[in-house]
Amino acid sequence: MEITGIKSIHPAASKASSKKGWKLTNSLREKITELAKEDAAQNVYMGNQFLALRKSEVAKVAPDRATLMGKVSQRMADMKEIREADERWLCLLFGEPYEARFQSGGGVHVYDGNGDEILTYTAGVGWHEKESRAETEVHGALKAAYYDAYHAARQEINGTEDRAVLMRGRR
């Protein structure tokens, strides 16, 4: 038996579940360019500082999965009560903008406001996080900005090395 239509977990569980709150600013692009140049000089692609920056930026749009897991786990403790509740009561329990779907075997699927599955719980396995559309978009924007800056820095380094070789050859 599958119970669906459980609207939302709670608004506090959502930091910024869409890309609306995040933007690749000029200052962030400059920081990425600086990191890409440093990495290019060391012949390292996506060094630790860029990875840490990317992680912190993605966290700005990521749902608060820990809160969601806690709230869903609380609700799983008494499935009989949830089965007997109507959709309106479940909306009051969970809040917006998340939806949880419980399955009779103990499985749970949690969806964000865009309908993307962001968490899955399977009995015996536990919780599994899935990347939201907003997180994927931020990852992509950061990676593209980094790639462009890194590629330009490597071309500059290689051009400088080529000129140095040419200058040595003319002597």
Short mmCIF file of C-alpha atoms in Angstrom, two decimals:
data_model
loop_
_atom_site.label_atom_id
_atom_site.label_comp_id
_atom_site.label_asym_id
_atom_site.label_seq_id
_atom_site.Cartn_x
_atom_site.Cartn_y
_atom_site.Cartn_z
CA MET A 1 0.00 0.00 0.00
CA GLU A 2 1.46 3.34 -1.00
CA ILE A 3 0.46 6.58 0.65
CA THR A 4 1.01 9.63 -1.53
CA GLY A 5 0.10 13.28 -1.59
CA ILE A 6 1.86 14.21 1.61
CA LYS A 7 2.47 17.83 0.83
CA SER A 8 5.66 19.28 2.16
CA ILE A 9 7.86 18.63 5.09
CA HIS A 10 8.29 22.15 6.45
CA PRO A 11 9.34 25.56 5.12
CA ALA A 12 12.24 25.71 7.58
CA ALA A 13 13.70 22.63 5.89
CA SER A 14 14.20 24.63 2.70
CA LYS A 15 17.17 26.99 2.56
CA ALA A 16 16.68 27.93 -1.06
CA SER A 17 15.33 25.02 -2.99
CA SER A 18 15.58 26.82 -6.30
CA LYS A 19 18.26 28.66 -8.20
CA LYS A 20 16.40 31.98 -7.67
CA GLY A 21 18.44 32.71 -4.55
CA TRP A 22 21.80 31.97 -6.18
CA LYS A 23 23.66 33.85 -8.87
CA LEU A 24 27.13 33.56 -10.37
CA THR A 25 28.24 37.05 -9.42
CA ASN A 26 31.19 38.92 -10.90
CA SER A 27 33.09 38.64 -7.61
CA LEU A 28 32.48 34.88 -7.52
CA ARG A 29 33.57 34.57 -11.16
CA GLU A 30 36.75 36.55 -10.30
CA LYS A 31 37.45 34.20 -7.36
CA ILE A 32 36.98 31.18 -9.63
CA THR A 33 39.32 32.74 -12.22
CA GLU A 34 41.93 33.35 -9.52
CA LEU A 35 41.69 29.75 -8.31
CA ALA A 36 41.80 28.41 -11.87
CA LYS A 37 44.98 30.41 -12.59
CA GLU A 38 46.61 29.10 -9.41
CA ASP A 39 45.61 25.55 -10.32
CA ALA A 40 46.78 25.96 -13.91
CA ALA A 41 50.18 27.18 -12.71
CA GLN A 42 50.44 24.01 -10.61
CA ASN A 43 49.06 21.88 -13.47
CA VAL A 44 46.14 20.76 -11.26
CA TYR A 45 42.56 20.74 -12.53
CA MET A 46 39.94 21.68 -9.95
CA GLY A 47 42.14 21.90 -6.90
CA ASN A 48 40.98 21.64 -3.31
CA GLN A 49 40.21 25.35 -2.90
CA PHE A 50 37.89 25.36 -5.92
CA LEU A 51 36.20 22.15 -4.76
CA ALA A 52 35.62 23.70 -1.33
CA LEU A 53 34.21 26.87 -2.93
CA ARG A 54 31.93 24.83 -5.17
CA LYS A 55 30.72 22.79 -2.21
CA SER A 56 29.90 25.92 -0.21
CA GLU A 57 28.03 27.51 -3.14
CA VAL A 58 25.99 24.37 -3.85
CA ALA A 59 25.12 24.20 -0.14
CA LYS A 60 23.38 27.56 -0.55
CA VAL A 61 20.71 25.98 -2.78
CA ALA A 62 20.69 22.50 -1.29
CA PRO A 63 17.68 21.42 0.73
CA ASP A 64 18.31 20.86 4.43
CA ARG A 65 18.29 17.09 4.05
CA ALA A 66 19.21 16.43 7.68
CA THR A 67 16.05 18.21 8.84
CA LEU A 68 14.00 16.40 6.21
CA MET A 69 15.40 13.02 7.26
CA GLY A 70 14.60 13.78 10.89
CA LYS A 71 11.04 14.85 10.15
CA VAL A 72 10.33 11.88 7.89
CA SER A 73 11.90 9.49 10.41
CA GLN A 74 9.64 10.90 13.11
CA ARG A 75 6.63 10.27 10.90
CA MET A 76 7.76 6.76 9.99
CA ALA A 77 7.74 5.80 13.66
CA ASP A 78 3.96 5.68 13.68
CA MET A 79 2.84 4.77 10.17
CA LYS A 80 -0.60 3.73 11.41
CA GLU A 81 -1.35 7.31 12.45
CA ILE A 82 -0.13 8.64 9.11
CA ARG A 83 -2.20 6.09 7.15
CA GLU A 84 -5.32 7.23 8.97
CA ALA A 85 -4.68 10.96 8.49
CA ASP A 86 -6.18 12.84 5.59
CA GLU A 87 -4.15 14.93 3.14
CA ARG A 88 -4.97 18.18 4.90
CA TRP A 89 -3.65 16.86 8.20
CA LEU A 90 -0.49 15.61 6.48
CA CYS A 91 0.05 19.06 4.97
CA LEU A 92 -0.12 20.52 8.46
CA LEU A 93 2.38 17.93 9.73
CA PHE A 94 4.91 18.46 7.00
CA GLY A 95 4.47 22.04 5.76
CA GLU A 96 5.57 23.24 2.33
CA PRO A 97 7.35 22.83 -0.19
CA TYR A 98 8.23 19.14 0.19
CA GLU A 99 6.22 16.02 -0.46
CA ALA A 100 6.88 12.61 1.04
CA ARG A 101 5.53 9.34 -0.32
CA PHE A 102 5.56 6.39 2.02
CA GLN A 103 5.52 2.79 0.81
CA SER A 104 4.23 -0.17 2.76
CA GLY A 105 7.64 -1.90 2.84
CA GLY A 106 9.12 0.99 4.81
CA GLY A 107 10.37 2.96 1.84
CA VAL A 108 10.06 6.71 1.63
CA HIS A 109 10.59 9.11 -1.27
CA VAL A 110 10.92 12.85 -0.60
CA TYR A 111 10.36 15.35 -3.42
CA ASP A 112 11.11 19.07 -3.51
CA GLY A 113 8.80 21.80 -4.78
CA ASN A 114 9.92 21.13 -8.37
CA GLY A 115 8.91 17.47 -8.14
CA ASP A 116 12.53 16.29 -8.04
CA GLU A 117 13.25 13.37 -5.73
CA ILE A 118 15.90 14.55 -3.27
CA LEU A 119 15.86 11.78 -0.66
CA THR A 120 15.05 8.09 -0.60
CA TYR A 121 14.82 5.85 2.43
CA THR A 122 14.95 2.08 2.07
CA ALA A 123 14.63 -0.20 5.06
CA GLY A 124 17.89 -2.01 5.69
CA VAL A 125 19.86 0.46 3.57
CA GLY A 126 18.96 3.84 5.05
CA TRP A 127 18.93 7.28 3.47
CA HIS A 128 20.22 8.08 -0.01
CA GLU A 129 20.56 11.70 -1.17
CA LYS A 130 19.80 12.71 -4.75
CA GLU A 131 20.93 15.96 -6.30
CA SER A 132 18.17 18.49 -6.94
CA ARG A 133 17.81 20.40 -10.20
CA ALA A 134 18.96 23.61 -8.46
CA GLU A 135 22.11 21.89 -7.16
CA THR A 136 22.85 20.48 -10.60
CA GLU A 137 22.50 23.94 -12.16
CA VAL A 138 24.87 25.52 -9.62
CA HIS A 139 27.42 22.72 -10.13
CA GLY A 140 27.21 23.25 -13.90
CA ALA A 141 27.58 27.05 -13.72
CA LEU A 142 30.59 26.82 -11.40
CA LYS A 143 32.27 24.08 -13.44
CA ALA A 144 31.77 26.02 -16.69
CA ALA A 145 33.20 29.23 -15.21
CA TYR A 146 36.15 27.30 -13.80
CA TYR A 147 36.79 25.44 -17.06
CA ASP A 148 36.87 28.67 -19.08
CA ALA A 149 39.24 30.35 -16.62
CA TYR A 150 41.48 27.29 -16.32
CA HIS A 151 41.66 26.83 -20.09
CA ALA A 152 42.57 30.52 -20.59
CA ALA A 153 45.25 30.29 -17.88
CA ARG A 154 46.77 27.15 -19.43
CA GLN A 155 46.83 28.82 -22.85
CA GLU A 156 48.59 31.81 -21.33
CA ILE A 157 51.11 29.57 -19.57
CA ASN A 158 51.71 27.53 -22.72
CA GLY A 159 52.03 30.70 -24.81
CA THR A 160 54.63 32.06 -22.38
CA GLU A 161 56.54 28.78 -22.51
CA ASP A 162 56.38 28.74 -26.33
CA ARG A 163 57.74 32.32 -26.49
CA ALA A 164 60.55 31.39 -24.09
CA VAL A 165 61.52 28.43 -26.30
CA LEU A 166 61.46 30.65 -29.41
CA MET A 167 63.61 33.27 -27.70
CA ARG A 168 66.18 30.65 -26.66
CA GLY A 169 66.24 29.28 -30.22
CA ARG A 170 67.06 32.72 -31.69
CA ARG A 171 70.23 33.13 -29.64
#
